[in-house]
XYZ file of N, CA and C in Angstrom:
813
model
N -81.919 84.172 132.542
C -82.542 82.920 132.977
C -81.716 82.274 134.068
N -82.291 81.914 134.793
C -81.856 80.828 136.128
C -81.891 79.578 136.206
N -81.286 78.711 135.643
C -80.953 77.084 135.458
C -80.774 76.660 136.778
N -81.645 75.611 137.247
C -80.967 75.227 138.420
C -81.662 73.717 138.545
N -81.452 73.059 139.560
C -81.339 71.454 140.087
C -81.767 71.856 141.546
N -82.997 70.498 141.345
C -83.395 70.087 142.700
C -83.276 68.993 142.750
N -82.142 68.431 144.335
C -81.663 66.971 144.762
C -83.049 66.519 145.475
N -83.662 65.850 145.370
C -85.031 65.204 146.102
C -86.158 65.466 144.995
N -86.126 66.125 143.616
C -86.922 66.543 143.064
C -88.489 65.617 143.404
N -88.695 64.654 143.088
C -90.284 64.092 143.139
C -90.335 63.810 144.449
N -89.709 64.315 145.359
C -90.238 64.301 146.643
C -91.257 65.401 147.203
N -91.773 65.314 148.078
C -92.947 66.634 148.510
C -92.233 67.777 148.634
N -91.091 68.279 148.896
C -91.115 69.460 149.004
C -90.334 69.412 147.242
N -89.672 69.024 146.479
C -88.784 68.471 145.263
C -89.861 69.368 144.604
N -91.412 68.512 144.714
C -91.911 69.039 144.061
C -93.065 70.295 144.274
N -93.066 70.560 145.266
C -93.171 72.185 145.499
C -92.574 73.179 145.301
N -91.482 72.889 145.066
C -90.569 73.956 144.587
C -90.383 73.947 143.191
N -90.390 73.092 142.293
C -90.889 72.889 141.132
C -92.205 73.876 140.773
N -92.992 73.602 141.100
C -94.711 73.825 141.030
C -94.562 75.600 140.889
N -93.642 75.919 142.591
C -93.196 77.324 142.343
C -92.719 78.133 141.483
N -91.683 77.263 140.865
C -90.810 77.843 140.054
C -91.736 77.877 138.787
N -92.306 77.040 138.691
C -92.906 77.162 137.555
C -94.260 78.199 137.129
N -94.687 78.054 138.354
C -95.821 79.443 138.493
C -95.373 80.939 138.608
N -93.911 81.136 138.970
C -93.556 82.634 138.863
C -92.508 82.924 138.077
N -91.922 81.616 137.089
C -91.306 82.015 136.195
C -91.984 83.492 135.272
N -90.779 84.606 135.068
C -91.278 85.805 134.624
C -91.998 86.905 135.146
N -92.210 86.628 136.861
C -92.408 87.262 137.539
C -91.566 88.270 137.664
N -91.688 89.532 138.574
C -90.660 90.459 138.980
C -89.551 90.263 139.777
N -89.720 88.853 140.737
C -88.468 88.714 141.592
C -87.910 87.219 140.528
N -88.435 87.134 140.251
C -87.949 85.707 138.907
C -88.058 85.694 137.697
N -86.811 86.408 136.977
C -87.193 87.035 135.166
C -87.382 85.660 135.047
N -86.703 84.395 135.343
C -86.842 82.848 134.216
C -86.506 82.390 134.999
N -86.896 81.325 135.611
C -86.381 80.162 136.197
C -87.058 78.578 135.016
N -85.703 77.872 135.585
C -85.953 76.405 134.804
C -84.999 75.541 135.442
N -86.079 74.609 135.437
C -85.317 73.581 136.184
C -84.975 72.514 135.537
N -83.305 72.794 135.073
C -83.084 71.941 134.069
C -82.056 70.341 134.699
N -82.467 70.608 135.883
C -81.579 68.818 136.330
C -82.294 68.411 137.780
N -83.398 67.722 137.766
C -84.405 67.094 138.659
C -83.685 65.446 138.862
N -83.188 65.869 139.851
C -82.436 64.572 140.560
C -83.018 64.328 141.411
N -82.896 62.740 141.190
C -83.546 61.612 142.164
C -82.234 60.472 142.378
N -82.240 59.538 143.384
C -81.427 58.618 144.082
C -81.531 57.065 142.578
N -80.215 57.021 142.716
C -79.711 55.986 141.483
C -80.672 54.948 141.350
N -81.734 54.424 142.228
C -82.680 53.337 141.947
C -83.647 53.668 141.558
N -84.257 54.657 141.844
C -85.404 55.319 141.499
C -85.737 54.962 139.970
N -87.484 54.236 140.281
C -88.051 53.948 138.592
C -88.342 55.066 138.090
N -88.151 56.281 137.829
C -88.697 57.300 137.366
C -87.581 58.359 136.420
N -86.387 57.072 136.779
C -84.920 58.153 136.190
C -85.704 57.739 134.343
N -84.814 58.922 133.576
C -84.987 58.702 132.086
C -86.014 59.402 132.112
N -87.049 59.534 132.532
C -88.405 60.173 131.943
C -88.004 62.055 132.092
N -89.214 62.129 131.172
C -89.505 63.291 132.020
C -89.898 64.390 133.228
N -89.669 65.356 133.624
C -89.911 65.391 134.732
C -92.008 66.015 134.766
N -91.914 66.593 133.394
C -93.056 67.036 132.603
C -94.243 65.647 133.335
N -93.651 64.413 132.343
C -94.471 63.805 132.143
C -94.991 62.731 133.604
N -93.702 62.969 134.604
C -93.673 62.337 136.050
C -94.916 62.740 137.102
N -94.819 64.468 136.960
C -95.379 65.209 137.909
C -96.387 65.908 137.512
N -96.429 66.434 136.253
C -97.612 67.439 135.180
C -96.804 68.924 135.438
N -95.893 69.189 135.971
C -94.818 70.220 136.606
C -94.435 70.659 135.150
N -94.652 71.620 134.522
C -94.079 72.607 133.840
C -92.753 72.332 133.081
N -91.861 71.453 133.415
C -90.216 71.334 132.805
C -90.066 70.149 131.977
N -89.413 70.105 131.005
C -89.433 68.915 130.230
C -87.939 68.462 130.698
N -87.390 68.584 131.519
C -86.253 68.194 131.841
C -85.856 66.529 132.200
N -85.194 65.465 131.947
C -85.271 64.252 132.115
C -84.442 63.610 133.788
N -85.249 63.367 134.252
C -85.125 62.826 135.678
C -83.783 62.082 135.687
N -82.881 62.197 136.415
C -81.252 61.468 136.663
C -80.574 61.132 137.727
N -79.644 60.470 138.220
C -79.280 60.042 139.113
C -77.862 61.545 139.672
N -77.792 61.525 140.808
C -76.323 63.125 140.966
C -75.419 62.765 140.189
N -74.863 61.561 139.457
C -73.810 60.934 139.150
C -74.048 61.645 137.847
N -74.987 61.281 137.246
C -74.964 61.858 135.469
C -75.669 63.241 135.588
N -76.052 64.124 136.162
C -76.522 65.133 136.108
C -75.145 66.290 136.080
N -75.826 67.472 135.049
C -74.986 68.349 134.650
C -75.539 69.243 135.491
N -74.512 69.743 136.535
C -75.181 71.282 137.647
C -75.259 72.210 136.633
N -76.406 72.585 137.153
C -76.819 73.973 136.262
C -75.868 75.434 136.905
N -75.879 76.231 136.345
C -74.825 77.509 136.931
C -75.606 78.024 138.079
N -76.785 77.840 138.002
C -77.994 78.346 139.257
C -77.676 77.790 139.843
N -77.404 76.584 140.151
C -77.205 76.070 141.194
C -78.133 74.721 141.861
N -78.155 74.471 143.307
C -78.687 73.210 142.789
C -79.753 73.368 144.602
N -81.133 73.197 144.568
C -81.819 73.256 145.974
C -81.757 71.531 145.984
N -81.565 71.238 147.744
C -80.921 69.769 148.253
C -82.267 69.515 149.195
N -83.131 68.848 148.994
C -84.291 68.097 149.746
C -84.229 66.983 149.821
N -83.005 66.221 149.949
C -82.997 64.874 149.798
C -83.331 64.114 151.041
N -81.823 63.442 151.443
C -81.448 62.789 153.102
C -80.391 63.280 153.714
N -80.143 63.635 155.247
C -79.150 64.177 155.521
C -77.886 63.202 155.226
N -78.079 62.118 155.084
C -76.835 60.737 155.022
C -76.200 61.236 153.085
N -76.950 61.562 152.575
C -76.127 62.111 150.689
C -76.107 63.124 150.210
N -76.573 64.470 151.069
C -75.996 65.548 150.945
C -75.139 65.971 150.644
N -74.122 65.408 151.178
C -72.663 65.605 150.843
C -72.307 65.575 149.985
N -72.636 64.447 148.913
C -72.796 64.026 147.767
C -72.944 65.433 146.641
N -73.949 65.881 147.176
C -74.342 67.079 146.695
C -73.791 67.863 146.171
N -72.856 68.676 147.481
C -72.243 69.338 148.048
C -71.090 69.239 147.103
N -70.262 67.953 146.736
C -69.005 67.766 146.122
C -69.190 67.554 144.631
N -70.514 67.456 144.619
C -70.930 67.571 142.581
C -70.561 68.834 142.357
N -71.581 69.836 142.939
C -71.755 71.107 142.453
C -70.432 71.958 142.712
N -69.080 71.318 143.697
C -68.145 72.274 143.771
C -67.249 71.600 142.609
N -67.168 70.947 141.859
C -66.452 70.496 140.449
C -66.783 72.159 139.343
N -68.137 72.602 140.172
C -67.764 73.700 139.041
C -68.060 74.652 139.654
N -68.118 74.987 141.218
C -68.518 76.092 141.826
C -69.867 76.698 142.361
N -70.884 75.787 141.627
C -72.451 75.858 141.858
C -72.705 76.195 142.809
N -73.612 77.340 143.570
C -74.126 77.412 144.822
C -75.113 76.546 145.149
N -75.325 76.166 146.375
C -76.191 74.668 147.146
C -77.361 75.369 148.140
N -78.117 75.156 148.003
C -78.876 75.746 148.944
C -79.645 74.432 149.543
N -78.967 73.979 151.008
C -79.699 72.891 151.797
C -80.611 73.202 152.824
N -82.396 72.416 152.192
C -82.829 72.130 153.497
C -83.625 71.149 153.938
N -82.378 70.370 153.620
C -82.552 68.929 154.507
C -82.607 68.944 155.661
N -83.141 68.007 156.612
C -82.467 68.374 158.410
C -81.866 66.945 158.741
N -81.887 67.149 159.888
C -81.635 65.255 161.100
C -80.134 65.321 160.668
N -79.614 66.164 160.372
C -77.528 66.134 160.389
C -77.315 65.455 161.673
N -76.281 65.015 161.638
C -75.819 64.967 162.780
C -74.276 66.091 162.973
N -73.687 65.882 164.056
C -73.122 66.893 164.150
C -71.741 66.795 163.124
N -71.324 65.573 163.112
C -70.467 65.407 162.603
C -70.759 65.518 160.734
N -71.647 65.049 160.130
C -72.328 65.660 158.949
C -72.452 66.908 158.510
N -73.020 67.639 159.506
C -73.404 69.055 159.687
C -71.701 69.634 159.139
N -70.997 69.370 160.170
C -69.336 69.781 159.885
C -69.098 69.422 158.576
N -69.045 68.718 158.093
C -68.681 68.196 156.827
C -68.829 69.127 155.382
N -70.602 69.246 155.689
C -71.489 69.942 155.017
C -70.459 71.397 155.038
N -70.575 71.872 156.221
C -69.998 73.020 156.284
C -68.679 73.976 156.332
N -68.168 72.554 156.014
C -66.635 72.745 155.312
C -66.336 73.030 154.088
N -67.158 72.396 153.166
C -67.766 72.335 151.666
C -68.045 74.073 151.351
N -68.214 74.823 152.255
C -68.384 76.454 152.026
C -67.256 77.521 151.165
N -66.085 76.410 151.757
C -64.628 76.966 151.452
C -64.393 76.630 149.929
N -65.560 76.250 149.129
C -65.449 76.112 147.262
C -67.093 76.437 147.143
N -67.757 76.917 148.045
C -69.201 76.945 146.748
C -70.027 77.768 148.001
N -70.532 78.947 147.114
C -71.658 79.969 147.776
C -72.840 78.441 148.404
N -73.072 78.672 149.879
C -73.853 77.540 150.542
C -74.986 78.061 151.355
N -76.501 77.388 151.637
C -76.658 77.809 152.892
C -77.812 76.620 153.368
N -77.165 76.639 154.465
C -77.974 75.500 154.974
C -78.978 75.903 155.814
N -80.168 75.869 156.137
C -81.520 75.995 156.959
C -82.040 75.360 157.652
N -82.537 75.025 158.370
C -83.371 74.101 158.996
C -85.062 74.316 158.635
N -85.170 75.769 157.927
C -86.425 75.541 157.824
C -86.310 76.823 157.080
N -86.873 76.724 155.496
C -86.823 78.278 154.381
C -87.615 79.173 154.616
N -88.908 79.072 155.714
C -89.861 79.892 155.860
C -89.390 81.063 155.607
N -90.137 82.164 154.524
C -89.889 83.666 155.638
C -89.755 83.563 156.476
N -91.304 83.168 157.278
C -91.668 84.038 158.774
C -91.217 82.977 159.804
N -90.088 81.937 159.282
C -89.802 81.145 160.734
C -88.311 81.960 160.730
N -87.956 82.411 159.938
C -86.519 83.132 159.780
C -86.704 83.990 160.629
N -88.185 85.104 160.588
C -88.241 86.146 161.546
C -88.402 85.854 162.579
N -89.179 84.389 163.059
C -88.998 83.776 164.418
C -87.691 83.702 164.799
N -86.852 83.088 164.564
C -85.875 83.088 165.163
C -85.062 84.181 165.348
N -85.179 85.316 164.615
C -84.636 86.557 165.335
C -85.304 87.451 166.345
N -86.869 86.895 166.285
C -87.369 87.536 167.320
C -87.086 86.603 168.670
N -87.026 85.229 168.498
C -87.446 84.667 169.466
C -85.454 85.006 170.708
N -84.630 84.759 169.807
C -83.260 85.404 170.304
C -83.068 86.915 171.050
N -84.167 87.752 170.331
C -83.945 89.155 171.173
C -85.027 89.171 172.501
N -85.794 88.053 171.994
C -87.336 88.461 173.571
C -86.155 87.208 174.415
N -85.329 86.445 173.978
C -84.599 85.391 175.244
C -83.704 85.999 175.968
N -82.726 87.308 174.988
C -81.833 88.124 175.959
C -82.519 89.221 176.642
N -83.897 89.638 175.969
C -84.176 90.903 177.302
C -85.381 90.177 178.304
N -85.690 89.066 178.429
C -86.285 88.322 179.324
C -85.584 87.039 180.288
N -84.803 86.872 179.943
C -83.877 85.938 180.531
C -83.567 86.624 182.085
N -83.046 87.860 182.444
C -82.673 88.303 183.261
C -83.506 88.417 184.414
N -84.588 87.966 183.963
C -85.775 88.340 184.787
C -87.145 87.008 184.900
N -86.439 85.933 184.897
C -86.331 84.806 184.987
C -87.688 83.796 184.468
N -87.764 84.617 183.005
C -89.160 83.914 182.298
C -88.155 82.361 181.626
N -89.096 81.181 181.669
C -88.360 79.836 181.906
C -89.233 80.142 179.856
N -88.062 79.454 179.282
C -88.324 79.148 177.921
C -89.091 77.900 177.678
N -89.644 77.633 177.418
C -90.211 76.386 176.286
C -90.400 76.417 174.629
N -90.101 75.341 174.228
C -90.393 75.068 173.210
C -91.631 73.624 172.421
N -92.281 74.110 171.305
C -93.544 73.309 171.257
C -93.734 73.010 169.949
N -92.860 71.938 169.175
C -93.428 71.894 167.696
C -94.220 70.963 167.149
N -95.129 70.570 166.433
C -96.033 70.043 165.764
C -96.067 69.312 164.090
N -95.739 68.315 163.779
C -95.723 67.954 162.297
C -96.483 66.699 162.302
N -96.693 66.394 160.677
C -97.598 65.751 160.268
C -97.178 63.811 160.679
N -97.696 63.158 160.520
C -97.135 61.635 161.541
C -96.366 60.932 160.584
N -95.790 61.194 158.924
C -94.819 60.846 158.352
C -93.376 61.003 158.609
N -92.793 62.525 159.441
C -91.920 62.769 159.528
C -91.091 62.115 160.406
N -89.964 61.809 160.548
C -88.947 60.721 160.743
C -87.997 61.250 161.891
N -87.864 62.492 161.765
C -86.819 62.947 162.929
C -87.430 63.870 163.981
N -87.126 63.874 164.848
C -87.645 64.650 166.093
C -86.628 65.427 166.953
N -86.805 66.347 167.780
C -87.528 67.356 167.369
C -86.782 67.798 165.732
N -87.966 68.878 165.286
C -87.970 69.423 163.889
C -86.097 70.140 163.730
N -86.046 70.420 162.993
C -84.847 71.104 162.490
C -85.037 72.475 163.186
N -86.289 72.897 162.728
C -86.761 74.020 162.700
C -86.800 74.633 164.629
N -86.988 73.378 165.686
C -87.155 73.196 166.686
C -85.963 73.718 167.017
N -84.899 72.773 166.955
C -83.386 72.724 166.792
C -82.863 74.344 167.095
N -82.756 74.784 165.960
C -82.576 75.870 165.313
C -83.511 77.161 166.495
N -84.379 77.045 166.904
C -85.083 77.311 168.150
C -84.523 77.462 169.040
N -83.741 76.347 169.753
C -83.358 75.467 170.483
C -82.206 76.688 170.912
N -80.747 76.901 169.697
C -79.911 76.857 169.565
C -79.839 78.573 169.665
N -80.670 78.622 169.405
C -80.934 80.427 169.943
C -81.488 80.832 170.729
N -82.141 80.185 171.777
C -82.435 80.273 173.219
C -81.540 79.921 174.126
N -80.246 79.067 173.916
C -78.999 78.833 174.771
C -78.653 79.961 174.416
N -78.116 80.160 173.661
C -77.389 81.731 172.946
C -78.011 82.439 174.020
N -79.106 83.048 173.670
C -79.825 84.151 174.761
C -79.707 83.837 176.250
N -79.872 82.805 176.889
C -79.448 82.370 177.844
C -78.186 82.350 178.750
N -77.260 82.289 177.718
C -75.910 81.935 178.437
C -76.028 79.904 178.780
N -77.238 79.403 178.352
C -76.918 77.887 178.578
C -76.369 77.055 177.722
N -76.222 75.705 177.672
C -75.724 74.670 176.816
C -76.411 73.663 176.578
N -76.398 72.760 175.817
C -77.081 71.892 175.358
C -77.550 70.981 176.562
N -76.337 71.266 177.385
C -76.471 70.271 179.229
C -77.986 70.843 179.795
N -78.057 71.860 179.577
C -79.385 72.390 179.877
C -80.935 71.790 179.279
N -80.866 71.373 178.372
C -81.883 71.098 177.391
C -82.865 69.696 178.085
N -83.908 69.812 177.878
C -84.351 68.903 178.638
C -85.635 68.465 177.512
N -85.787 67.160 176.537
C -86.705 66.660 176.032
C -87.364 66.110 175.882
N -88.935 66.558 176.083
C -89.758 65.938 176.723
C -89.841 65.247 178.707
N -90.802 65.302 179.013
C -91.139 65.425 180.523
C -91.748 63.756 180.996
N -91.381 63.161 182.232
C -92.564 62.180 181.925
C -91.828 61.540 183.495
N -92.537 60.947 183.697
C -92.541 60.313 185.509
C -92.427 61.580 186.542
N -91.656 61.117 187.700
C -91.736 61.934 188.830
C -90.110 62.842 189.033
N -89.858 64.002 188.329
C -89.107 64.520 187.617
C -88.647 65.406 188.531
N -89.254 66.451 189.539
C -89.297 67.051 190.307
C -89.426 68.491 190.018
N -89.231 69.468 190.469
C -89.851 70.653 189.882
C -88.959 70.787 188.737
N -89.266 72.119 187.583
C -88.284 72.665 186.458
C -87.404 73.381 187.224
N -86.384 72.887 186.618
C -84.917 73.885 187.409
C -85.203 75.165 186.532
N -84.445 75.752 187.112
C -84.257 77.577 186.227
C -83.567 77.654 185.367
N -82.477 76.616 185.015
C -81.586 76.953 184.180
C -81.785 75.811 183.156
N -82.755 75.750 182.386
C -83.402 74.718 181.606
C -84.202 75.138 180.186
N -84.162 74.449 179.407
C -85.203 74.775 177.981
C -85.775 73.194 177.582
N -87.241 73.463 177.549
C -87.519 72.332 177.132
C -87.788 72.297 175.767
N -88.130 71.639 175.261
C -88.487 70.825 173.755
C -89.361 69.774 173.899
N -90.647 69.969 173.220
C -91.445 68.767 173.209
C -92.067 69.113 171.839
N -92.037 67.730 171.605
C -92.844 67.500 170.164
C -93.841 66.259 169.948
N -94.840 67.039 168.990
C -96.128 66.134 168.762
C -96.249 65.793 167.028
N -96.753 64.573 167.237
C -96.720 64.230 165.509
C -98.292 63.462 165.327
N -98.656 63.967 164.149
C -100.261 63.391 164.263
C -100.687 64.325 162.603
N -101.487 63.283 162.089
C -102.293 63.864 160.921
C -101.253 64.624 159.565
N -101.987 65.325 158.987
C -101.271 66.407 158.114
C -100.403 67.814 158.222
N -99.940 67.518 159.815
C -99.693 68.847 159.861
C -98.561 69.421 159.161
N -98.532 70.745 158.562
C -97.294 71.401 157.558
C -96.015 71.491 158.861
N -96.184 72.131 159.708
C -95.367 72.609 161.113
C -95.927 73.517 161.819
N -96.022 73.218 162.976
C -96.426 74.384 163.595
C -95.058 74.830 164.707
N -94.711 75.901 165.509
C -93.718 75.859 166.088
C -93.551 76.971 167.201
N -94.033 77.052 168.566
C -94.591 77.785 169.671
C -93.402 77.756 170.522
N -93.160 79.019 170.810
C -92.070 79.190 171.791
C -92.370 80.150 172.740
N -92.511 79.302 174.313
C -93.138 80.110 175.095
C -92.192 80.641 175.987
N -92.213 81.870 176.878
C -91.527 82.400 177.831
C -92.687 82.936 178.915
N -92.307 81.571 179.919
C -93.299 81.814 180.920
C -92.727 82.256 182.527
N -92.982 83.164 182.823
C -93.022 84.172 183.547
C -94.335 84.416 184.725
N -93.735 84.629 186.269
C -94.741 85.029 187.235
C -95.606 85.900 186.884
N -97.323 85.392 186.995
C -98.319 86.455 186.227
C -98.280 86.780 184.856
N -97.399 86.484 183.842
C -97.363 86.615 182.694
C -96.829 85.696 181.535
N -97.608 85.561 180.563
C -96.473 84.630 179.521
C -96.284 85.483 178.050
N -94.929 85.138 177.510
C -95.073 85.742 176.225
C -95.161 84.399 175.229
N -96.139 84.186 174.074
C -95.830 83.322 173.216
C -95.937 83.274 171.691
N -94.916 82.943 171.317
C -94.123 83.468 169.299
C -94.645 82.283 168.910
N -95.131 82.528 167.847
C -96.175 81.037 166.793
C -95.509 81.439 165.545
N -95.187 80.258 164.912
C -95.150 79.931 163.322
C -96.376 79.076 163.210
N -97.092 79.331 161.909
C -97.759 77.717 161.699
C -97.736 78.083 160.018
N -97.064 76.973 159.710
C -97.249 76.910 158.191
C -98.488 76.098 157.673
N -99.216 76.133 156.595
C -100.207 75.717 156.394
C -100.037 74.881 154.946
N -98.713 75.133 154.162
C -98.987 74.683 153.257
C -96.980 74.888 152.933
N -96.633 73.878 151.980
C -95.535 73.847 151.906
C -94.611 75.167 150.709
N -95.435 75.252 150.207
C -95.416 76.619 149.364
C -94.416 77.780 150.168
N -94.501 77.863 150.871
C -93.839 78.826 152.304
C -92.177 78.332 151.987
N -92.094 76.927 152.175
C -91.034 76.336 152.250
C -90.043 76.967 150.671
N -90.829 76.147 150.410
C -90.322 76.479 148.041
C -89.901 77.931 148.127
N -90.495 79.328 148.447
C -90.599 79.997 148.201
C -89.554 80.902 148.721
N -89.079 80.614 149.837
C -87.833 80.761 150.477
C -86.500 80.165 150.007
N -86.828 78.669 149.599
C -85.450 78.422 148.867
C -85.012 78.468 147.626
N -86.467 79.206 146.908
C -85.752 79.936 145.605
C -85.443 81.564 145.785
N -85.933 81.923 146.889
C -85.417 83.250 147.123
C -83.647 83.697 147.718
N -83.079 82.045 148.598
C -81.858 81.657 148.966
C -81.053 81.376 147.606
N -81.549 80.851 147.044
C -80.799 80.299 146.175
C -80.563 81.638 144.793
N -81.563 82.436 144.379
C -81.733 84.195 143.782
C -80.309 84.368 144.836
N -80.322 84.507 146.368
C -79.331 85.450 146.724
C -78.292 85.106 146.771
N -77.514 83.511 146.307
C -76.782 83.491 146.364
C -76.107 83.281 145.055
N -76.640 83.638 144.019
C -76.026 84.272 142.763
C -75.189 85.281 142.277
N -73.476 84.773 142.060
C -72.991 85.761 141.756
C -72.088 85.817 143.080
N -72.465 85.206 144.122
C -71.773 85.385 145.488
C -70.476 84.665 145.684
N -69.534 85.223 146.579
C -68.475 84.098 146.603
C -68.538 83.062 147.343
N -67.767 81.673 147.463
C -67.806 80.471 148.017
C -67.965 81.020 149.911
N -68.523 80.652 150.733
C -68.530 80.939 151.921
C -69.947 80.467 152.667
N -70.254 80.512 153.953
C -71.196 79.575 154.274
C -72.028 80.996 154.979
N -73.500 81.155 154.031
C -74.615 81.944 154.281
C -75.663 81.620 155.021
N -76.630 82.513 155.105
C -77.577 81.585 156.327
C -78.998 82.515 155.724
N -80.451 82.382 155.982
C -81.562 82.861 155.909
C -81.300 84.352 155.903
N -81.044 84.593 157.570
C -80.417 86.209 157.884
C -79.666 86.724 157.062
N -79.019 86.622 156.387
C -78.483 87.152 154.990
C -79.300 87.367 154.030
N -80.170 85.864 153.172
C -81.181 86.307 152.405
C -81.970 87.643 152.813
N -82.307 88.312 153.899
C -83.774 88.923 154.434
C -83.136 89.957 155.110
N -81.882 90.247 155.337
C -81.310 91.207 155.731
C -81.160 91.738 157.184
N -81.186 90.606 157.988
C -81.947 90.510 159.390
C -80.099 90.663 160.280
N -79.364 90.358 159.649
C -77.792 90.949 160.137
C -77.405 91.929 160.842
């Protein structure tokens, strides 16, 4: 059996991954999962109850603040805020717990923090659990180094629903950060969003633009446009299920592992 804790639990993805766990408990890639410590933030009216009786979610486990919650040996998935992560991070290394974060909007100096925390507890942080955005980004890194040379201009194009709070996506980011790579550019390069009398696109540039409107799950288009030709890589998630399903598959691989800081490409073997 697999004991584990979700930090954001009654939040939307908290509880998609719940929903998951609970629908493939006893499956072939999941002999047992249970989610025996559904943490929520110290004010929250919903601490004390059940998590059963909160959500209709499968676990009779009682809703708690990080402070009184016992980490499970599974470990603990982090959907919270990037500002108490950390928090997280320093519960679960009191006993070694692996963390599997995918929160976004770090900042850089957070991000560091986070990722210092590696040096006591199997970790991995994401910007986005998809499978198939994981395989985006290794495809989108090998079409940037054998097209770059030959001077197809990158863009980037992501899409979410009009609740979300940070811009561009994590998932964008993470995009972003592997098209400099392929490039040979730097963040000096990056150019977000377009607007007045700007003058032509330089060559040595990546843009980022993002749109927010309605329900959207994410969508996430990365174009390489080229004289007479364009190439263009699509994610579109449709449902958050995608998300859950990846970070109980991160969190499966990092069982048993030693303290050190892992990434998707590890889960999926993409190394």
């Amino acid at each position: 059996m697999m004991q584990f804790g979700i930090v954001g639990a009654l939040g939307r993805m908290g509880r998609a991954i719940a929903t998951r766990a609970a629908s493939h408990a006893g499956t072939q890639n999941f002999a047992s999962l249970q989610l025996t410590a559904p943490i929520e933030y110290a004010a929250h009216p919903d601490l004390g109850k059940t998590y059963r009786a909160v959500t209709g979610i499968g676990f009779d486990a009682e809703i708690v603040p990080l402070a009184k919650a016992k980490i499970p040996s599974g470990g603990l998935i982090d959907f919270s805020h990037a500002s108490t992560v950390i928090e997280s991070l320093r519960k679960a290394a009191e006993t070694g717990a692996p963390v599997v974060v995918g929160t976004t909007g770090f900042t850089p100096e957070q991000r560091k923090a986070l990722e210092a925390m590696a040096t006591k507890i199997p970790l991995i942080i994401a910007s986005n659990m998809a499978i198939g955005v994981n395989v985006l980004f290794a495809l989108v890194e090998q079409a940037g180094r054998a097209l770059a040379p030959h001077g197809f201009d990158p863009e980037v194009m992501e899409i979410h629903h009009n609740l979300k709070k940070d811009s561009p996506s994590g998932t964008a980011v993470t995009i972003k950060e592997g098209l400099l790579r392929a490039y040979g550019f730097d963040e000096s390069h990056v150019l977000y969003g377009r607007e007045g009398m700007i003058g032509e696109r330089k060559q040595e540039e990546v843009g980022v633009m993002a749109l927010r409107g309605g329900d959207v799950v994410g969508d996430h288009t990365v174009y390489f446009l080229g004289n007479g030709e364009r190439i263009e890589i699509k994610h579109q998630a449709t449902n958050r299920d995608t998300f859950a399903a990846g970070a109980l598959a991160a969190l499966k691989f990092l069982q048993g592992k030693k303290p050190g800081l892992y990434s998707m490409k590890d889960v999926l073997g993409l190394n």
